[in-house]
PDB file of C-alpha atoms in Angstrom:
ATOM      1  CA  PHE A   1      11.789   4.856  -9.406  1.00  0.00           C
ATOM      2  CA  VAL A   2       7.620   4.483  -9.405  1.00  0.00           C
ATOM      3  CA  ILE A   3       5.754   2.221  -7.899  1.00  0.00           C
ATOM      4  CA  ASP A   4       2.212   2.132 -10.247  1.00  0.00           C
ATOM      5  CA  GLN A   5      -0.804  -0.001  -9.302  1.00  0.00           C
ATOM      6  CA  GLY A   6      -2.374   0.927 -12.206  1.00  0.00           C
ATOM      7  CA  GLY A   7      -5.545   0.114 -12.875  1.00  0.00           C
ATOM      8  CA  ALA A   8      -5.805  -1.970  -9.444  1.00  0.00           C
ATOM      9  CA  SER A   9      -7.052  -0.312  -6.314  1.00  0.00           C
ATOM     10  CA  LEU A  10      -3.742  -1.555  -4.302  1.00  0.00           C
ATOM     11  CA  CYS A  11      -2.905   1.984  -3.585  1.00  0.00           C
ATOM     12  CA  GLY A  12      -2.581   1.021   0.611  1.00  0.00           C
ATOM     13  CA  PRO A  13       0.277  -2.084  -0.582  1.00  0.00           C
ATOM     14  CA  ALA A  14       1.493   0.804  -3.141  1.00  0.00           C
ATOM     15  CA  VAL A  15       2.752   3.545  -0.559  1.00  0.00           C
ATOM     16  CA  PHE A  16       4.162   0.404   1.697  1.00  0.00           C
ATOM     17  CA  ILE A  17       5.736  -0.990  -1.165  1.00  0.00           C
ATOM     18  CA  TYR A  18       7.097   2.134  -2.217  1.00  0.00           C
ATOM     19  CA  TYR A  19       8.479   3.210   1.261  1.00  0.00           C
ATOM     20  CA  LEU A  20      10.060  -0.062   1.140  1.00  0.00           C
ATOM     21  CA  ALA A  21      11.517   0.580  -2.237  1.00  0.00           C
ATOM     22  CA  LYS A  22      12.573   3.522  -1.126  1.00  0.00           C
ATOM     23  CA  ARG A  23      14.527   2.833   2.201  1.00  0.00           C
ATOM     24  CA  ARG A  24      15.764  -0.258   1.632  1.00  0.00           C
ATOM     25  CA  PRO A  25      16.038  -0.997  -1.869  1.00  0.00           C
ATOM     26  CA  LYS A  26      17.981  -3.893  -0.681  1.00  0.00           C
ATOM     27  CA  GLN A  27      15.017  -5.703   0.554  1.00  0.00           C
ATOM     28  CA  TYR A  28      12.817  -4.755  -1.835  1.00  0.00           C
ATOM     29  CA  ALA A  29      15.029  -6.482  -4.186  1.00  0.00           C
ATOM     30  CA  GLN A  30      15.176  -8.946  -2.706  1.00  0.00           C
ATOM     31  CA  TYR A  31      11.206  -9.316  -2.103  1.00  0.00           C
ATOM     32  CA  ILE A  32      11.057  -8.587  -5.755  1.00  0.00           C
ATOM     33  CA  ILE A  33      12.863 -11.896  -6.755  1.00  0.00           C
ATOM     34  CA  ASP A  34      11.743 -14.099  -3.749  1.00  0.00           C
ATOM     35  CA  MET A  35       8.327 -13.487  -5.240  1.00  0.00           C
ATOM     36  CA  TYR A  36       8.704 -14.227  -8.283  1.00  0.00           C
ATOM     37  CA  GLU A  37      11.119 -17.742  -7.965  1.00  0.00           C
ATOM     38  CA  LYS A  38       9.434 -19.355  -5.332  1.00  0.00           C
ATOM     39  CA  GLY A  39       5.815 -17.359  -4.521  1.00  0.00           C
ATOM     40  CA  GLU A  40       6.175 -15.969  -1.514  1.00  0.00           C
ATOM     41  CA  ALA A  41       8.509 -13.728   0.435  1.00  0.00           C
ATOM     42  CA  ASP A  42       9.736 -12.513   3.804  1.00  0.00           C
ATOM     43  CA  ILE A  43       9.777  -8.854   4.765  1.00  0.00           C
ATOM     44  CA  GLY A  44      11.135  -8.563   8.191  1.00  0.00           C
ATOM     45  CA  ARG A  45       8.427 -10.398  10.079  1.00  0.00           C
ATOM     46  CA  LEU A  46       5.900  -9.632   7.712  1.00  0.00           C
ATOM     47  CA  LYS A  47       5.224 -13.131   5.730  1.00  0.00           C
ATOM     48  CA  VAL A  48       3.848 -12.660   2.097  1.00  0.00           C
ATOM     49  CA  LYS A  49       2.554 -15.918   1.043  1.00  0.00           C
ATOM     50  CA  PRO A  50      -0.135 -15.182  -1.893  1.00  0.00           C
ATOM     51  CA  GLY A  51      -2.819 -17.775  -3.193  1.00  0.00           C
ATOM     52  CA  GLY A  52      -2.483 -19.647  -6.716  1.00  0.00           C
ATOM     53  CA  GLY A  53      -4.992 -17.211  -8.566  1.00  0.00           C
ATOM     54  CA  CYS A  54      -3.131 -13.938  -7.711  1.00  0.00           C
ATOM     55  CA  LYS A  55       0.177 -15.855  -9.011  1.00  0.00           C
ATOM     56  CA  ASP A  56      -1.475 -16.900 -11.973  1.00  0.00           C
ATOM     57  CA  PHE A  57      -2.872 -13.311 -13.236  1.00  0.00           C
ATOM     58  CA  ASN A  58      -0.990 -11.533 -16.227  1.00  0.00           C
ATOM     59  CA  PRO A  59      -2.366  -7.771 -15.528  1.00  0.00           C
ATOM     60  CA  VAL A  60       0.038  -6.166 -18.034  1.00  0.00           C
ATOM     61  CA  LYS A  61      -2.251  -5.514 -21.316  1.00  0.00           C
ATOM     62  CA  LYS A  62      -5.674  -4.487 -19.965  1.00  0.00           C
ATOM     63  CA  TYR A  63      -4.519  -3.044 -17.040  1.00  0.00           C
ATOM     64  CA  GLU A  64      -0.574  -1.548 -17.268  1.00  0.00           C
ATOM     65  CA  ILE A  65       0.536  -2.670 -14.649  1.00  0.00           C
ATOM     66  CA  MET A  66       3.857  -3.656 -14.550  1.00  0.00           C
ATOM     67  CA  GLU A  67       4.697  -7.357 -13.388  1.00  0.00           C
ATOM     68  CA  ALA A  68       6.884  -6.048 -10.564  1.00  0.00           C
ATOM     69  CA  ASP A  69       4.359  -3.328  -9.711  1.00  0.00           C
ATOM     70  CA  TRP A  70       1.794  -7.149  -9.790  1.00  0.00           C
ATOM     71  CA  VAL A  71       4.075  -9.623  -7.794  1.00  0.00           C
ATOM     72  CA  ALA A  72       4.994  -7.032  -4.995  1.00  0.00           C
ATOM     73  CA  LEU A  73       1.816  -5.373  -4.165  1.00  0.00           C
ATOM     74  CA  ALA A  74      -1.324  -8.146  -5.763  1.00  0.00           C
ATOM     75  CA  GLY A  75       0.724 -10.469  -3.757  1.00  0.00           C
ATOM     76  CA  LEU A  76       0.895  -8.933  -0.371  1.00  0.00           C
ATOM     77  CA  ARG A  77      -2.761  -7.700  -0.434  1.00  0.00           C
ATOM     78  CA  ASP A  78      -3.911 -10.819  -1.670  1.00  0.00           C
ATOM     79  CA  SER A  79      -1.779 -12.482   0.969  1.00  0.00           C
ATOM     80  CA  GLU A  80      -3.387 -10.429   3.803  1.00  0.00           C
ATOM     81  CA  ASP A  81      -7.066 -10.871   2.701  1.00  0.00           C
ATOM     82  CA  ALA A  82      -8.252 -13.034   5.337  1.00  0.00           C
ATOM     83  CA  PHE A  83     -11.846 -13.163   3.637  1.00  0.00           C
ATOM     84  CA  PHE A  84     -12.115 -12.667  -0.003  1.00  0.00           C
ATOM     85  CA  ASP A  85      -8.984 -13.388  -2.778  1.00  0.00           C
ATOM     86  CA  TYR A  86      -7.408 -10.764  -4.749  1.00  0.00           C
ATOM     87  CA  ASP A  87      -6.532 -12.702  -7.805  1.00  0.00           C
ATOM     88  CA  HIS A  88      -8.143  -9.358 -10.579  1.00  0.00           C
ATOM     89  CA  PRO A  89      -7.859  -5.526 -10.792  1.00  0.00           C
ATOM     90  CA  ASN A  90     -11.285  -5.593 -10.742  1.00  0.00           C
ATOM     91  CA  ASP A  91     -11.258  -6.969  -7.038  1.00  0.00           C
ATOM     92  CA  GLN A  92     -12.611  -4.028  -5.683  1.00  0.00           C
ATOM     93  CA  VAL A  93     -13.871  -4.775  -2.312  1.00  0.00           C
ATOM     94  CA  PRO A  94     -10.341  -7.605  -1.705  1.00  0.00           C
ATOM     95  CA  GLY A  95      -8.394  -4.189  -2.425  1.00  0.00           C
ATOM     96  CA  ILE A  96      -9.706  -1.939   0.419  1.00  0.00           C
ATOM     97  CA  THR A  97      -6.526  -1.545   2.486  1.00  0.00           C
ATOM     98  CA  LEU A  98      -7.749   0.267   5.734  1.00  0.00           C
ATOM     99  CA  PRO A  99      -5.184   2.009   8.120  1.00  0.00           C
ATOM    100  CA  GLY A 100      -4.198  -0.706  10.905  1.00  0.00           C
ATOM    101  CA  ASP A 101      -2.891  -3.337   7.845  1.00  0.00           C
ATOM    102  CA  ILE A 102      -0.701  -0.131   7.411  1.00  0.00           C
ATOM    103  CA  ALA A 103       0.658   0.372  10.667  1.00  0.00           C
ATOM    104  CA  LYS A 104       0.901  -3.860  10.715  1.00  0.00           C
ATOM    105  CA  TRP A 105       3.220  -3.912   7.727  1.00  0.00           C
ATOM    106  CA  PHE A 106       5.511  -1.025   8.999  1.00  0.00           C
ATOM    107  CA  THR A 107       5.618  -3.018  12.521  1.00  0.00           C
ATOM    108  CA  LEU A 108       6.240  -5.696  11.033  1.00  0.00           C
ATOM    109  CA  ALA A 109       8.517  -4.615   8.546  1.00  0.00           C
ATOM    110  CA  GLY A 110      10.472  -3.394  11.715  1.00  0.00           C
ATOM    111  CA  SER A 111      10.398  -0.141  10.844  1.00  0.00           C
ATOM    112  CA  LEU A 112      10.649   1.502  14.602  1.00  0.00           C
ATOM    113  CA  ALA A 113       7.765   3.924  15.471  1.00  0.00           C
ATOM    114  CA  VAL A 114       4.424   3.104  13.542  1.00  0.00           C
ATOM    115  CA  ARG A 115       1.701   6.045  14.389  1.00  0.00           C
ATOM    116  CA  LYS A 116      -1.561   4.965  13.206  1.00  0.00           C
ATOM    117  CA  ASN A 117      -3.899   8.507  13.642  1.00  0.00           C
ATOM    118  CA  THR A 118      -6.381   8.308  10.714  1.00  0.00           C
ATOM    119  CA  ASN A 119     -10.059   7.228  10.845  1.00  0.00           C
ATOM    120  CA  ILE A 120     -12.323   6.521   7.437  1.00  0.00           C
ATOM    121  CA  PHE A 121     -15.586   8.543   8.241  1.00  0.00           C
ATOM    122  CA  PHE A 122     -14.778  11.732   9.788  1.00  0.00           C
ATOM    123  CA  ASP A 123     -12.177  14.552   8.058  1.00  0.00           C
ATOM    124  CA  LYS A 124      -8.680  15.813  10.404  1.00  0.00           C
ATOM    125  CA  SER A 125      -8.077  18.621  11.240  1.00  0.00           C
ATOM    126  CA  LEU A 126      -5.200  21.184   9.893  1.00  0.00           C
ATOM    127  CA  TYR A 127      -3.595  20.678  12.582  1.00  0.00           C
ATOM    128  CA  THR A 128      -3.017  16.997  11.951  1.00  0.00           C
ATOM    129  CA  LEU A 129      -1.889  17.818   8.320  1.00  0.00           C
ATOM    130  CA  LEU A 130       1.082  20.486   9.450  1.00  0.00           C
ATOM    131  CA  GLN A 131       1.487  17.575  12.220  1.00  0.00           C
ATOM    132  CA  ALA A 132       2.044  14.998   9.268  1.00  0.00           C
ATOM    133  CA  HIS A 133       4.231  17.571   7.265  1.00  0.00           C
ATOM    134  CA  ARG A 134       6.634  17.564  10.615  1.00  0.00           C
ATOM    135  CA  GLN A 135       7.235  14.563  10.934  1.00  0.00           C
ATOM    136  CA  TYR A 136       8.051  13.658   6.856  1.00  0.00           C
ATOM    137  CA  ARG A 137      10.466  16.345   6.976  1.00  0.00           C
ATOM    138  CA  HIS A 138      12.236  15.048  10.312  1.00  0.00           C
ATOM    139  CA  GLY A 139      12.856  11.690   7.973  1.00  0.00           C
ATOM    140  CA  ALA A 140       9.172   9.201   8.230  1.00  0.00           C
ATOM    141  CA  CYS A 141       7.314   7.604   5.973  1.00  0.00           C
ATOM    142  CA  VAL A 142       4.554   9.405   5.554  1.00  0.00           C
ATOM    143  CA  CYS A 143       1.045   8.012   4.274  1.00  0.00           C
ATOM    144  CA  LEU A 144      -2.136   9.583   4.108  1.00  0.00           C
ATOM    145  CA  PHE A 145      -5.332   8.297   3.836  1.00  0.00           C
ATOM    146  CA  VAL A 146      -8.035  10.966   1.795  1.00  0.00           C
ATOM    147  CA  GLY A 147     -10.849  11.192  -0.132  1.00  0.00           C
ATOM    148  CA  GLN A 148      -9.886  10.233  -3.537  1.00  0.00           C
ATOM    149  CA  LYS A 149     -12.241  12.946  -4.871  1.00  0.00           C
ATOM    150  CA  VAL A 150     -10.160  15.937  -2.853  1.00  0.00           C
ATOM    151  CA  LEU A 151      -6.965  14.907  -5.468  1.00  0.00           C
ATOM    152  CA  ARG A 152      -8.611  16.134  -8.098  1.00  0.00           C
ATOM    153  CA  GLY A 153     -10.243  18.927  -7.180  1.00  0.00           C
ATOM    154  CA  LEU A 154     -14.134  17.544  -7.104  1.00  0.00           C
ATOM    155  CA  PRO A 155     -16.849  18.660  -4.470  1.00  0.00           C
ATOM    156  CA  GLY A 156     -17.491  16.040  -1.887  1.00  0.00           C
ATOM    157  CA  GLY A 157     -14.543  14.534  -1.741  1.00  0.00           C
ATOM    158  CA  ARG A 158     -12.995  14.609   1.487  1.00  0.00           C
ATOM    159  CA  CYS A 159     -14.650  11.414   3.097  1.00  0.00           C
ATOM    160  CA  PRO A 160     -14.742   8.825   3.808  1.00  0.00           C
ATOM    161  CA  ALA A 161     -11.264   8.077   2.933  1.00  0.00           C
ATOM    162  CA  ASP A 162     -10.894   5.756   0.307  1.00  0.00           C
ATOM    163  CA  HIS A 163      -7.208   6.395  -1.403  1.00  0.00           C
ATOM    164  CA  TRP A 164      -3.590   6.005  -0.173  1.00  0.00           C
ATOM    165  CA  VAL A 165      -0.889   8.486  -0.497  1.00  0.00           C
ATOM    166  CA  VAL A 166       2.462   9.015   0.166  1.00  0.00           C
ATOM    167  CA  LEU A 167       4.378  12.598   1.266  1.00  0.00           C
TER     168      LEU A 167
END
């Protein structure tokens, strides 16, 4: 299966929803159904209730994000933004998801062991990456906050962290 943010700045919600779909497919399906039919949904103790602008936007044609992914990802991001609305894929600042948000989502969704070992401005060591890989091999959900340029092999791409990926 694929969770694809398309042209939207929804990598944070994408890593969370990816693991929900992978580890709890029935709960993911119910989340999508409830978001579509009711305009809101619960994932464990996580309450997702996006605003009207997010629910009314149709991103498919220009931004190449499927409706189910927009409902899941943008709905979660908009629901969590206290100061900004996430109503459009061009909404860069409201699309930002910090490490604390990801940890909170996993905790509220019922994950038993959530470890947040990241920062935005300083690189972590190779040892930290090896620890993450070890946790992944033992069945943990591992989300990495990286500089997106490093994924493309571009110079200066390590800091600050600006993109979420999963192992």
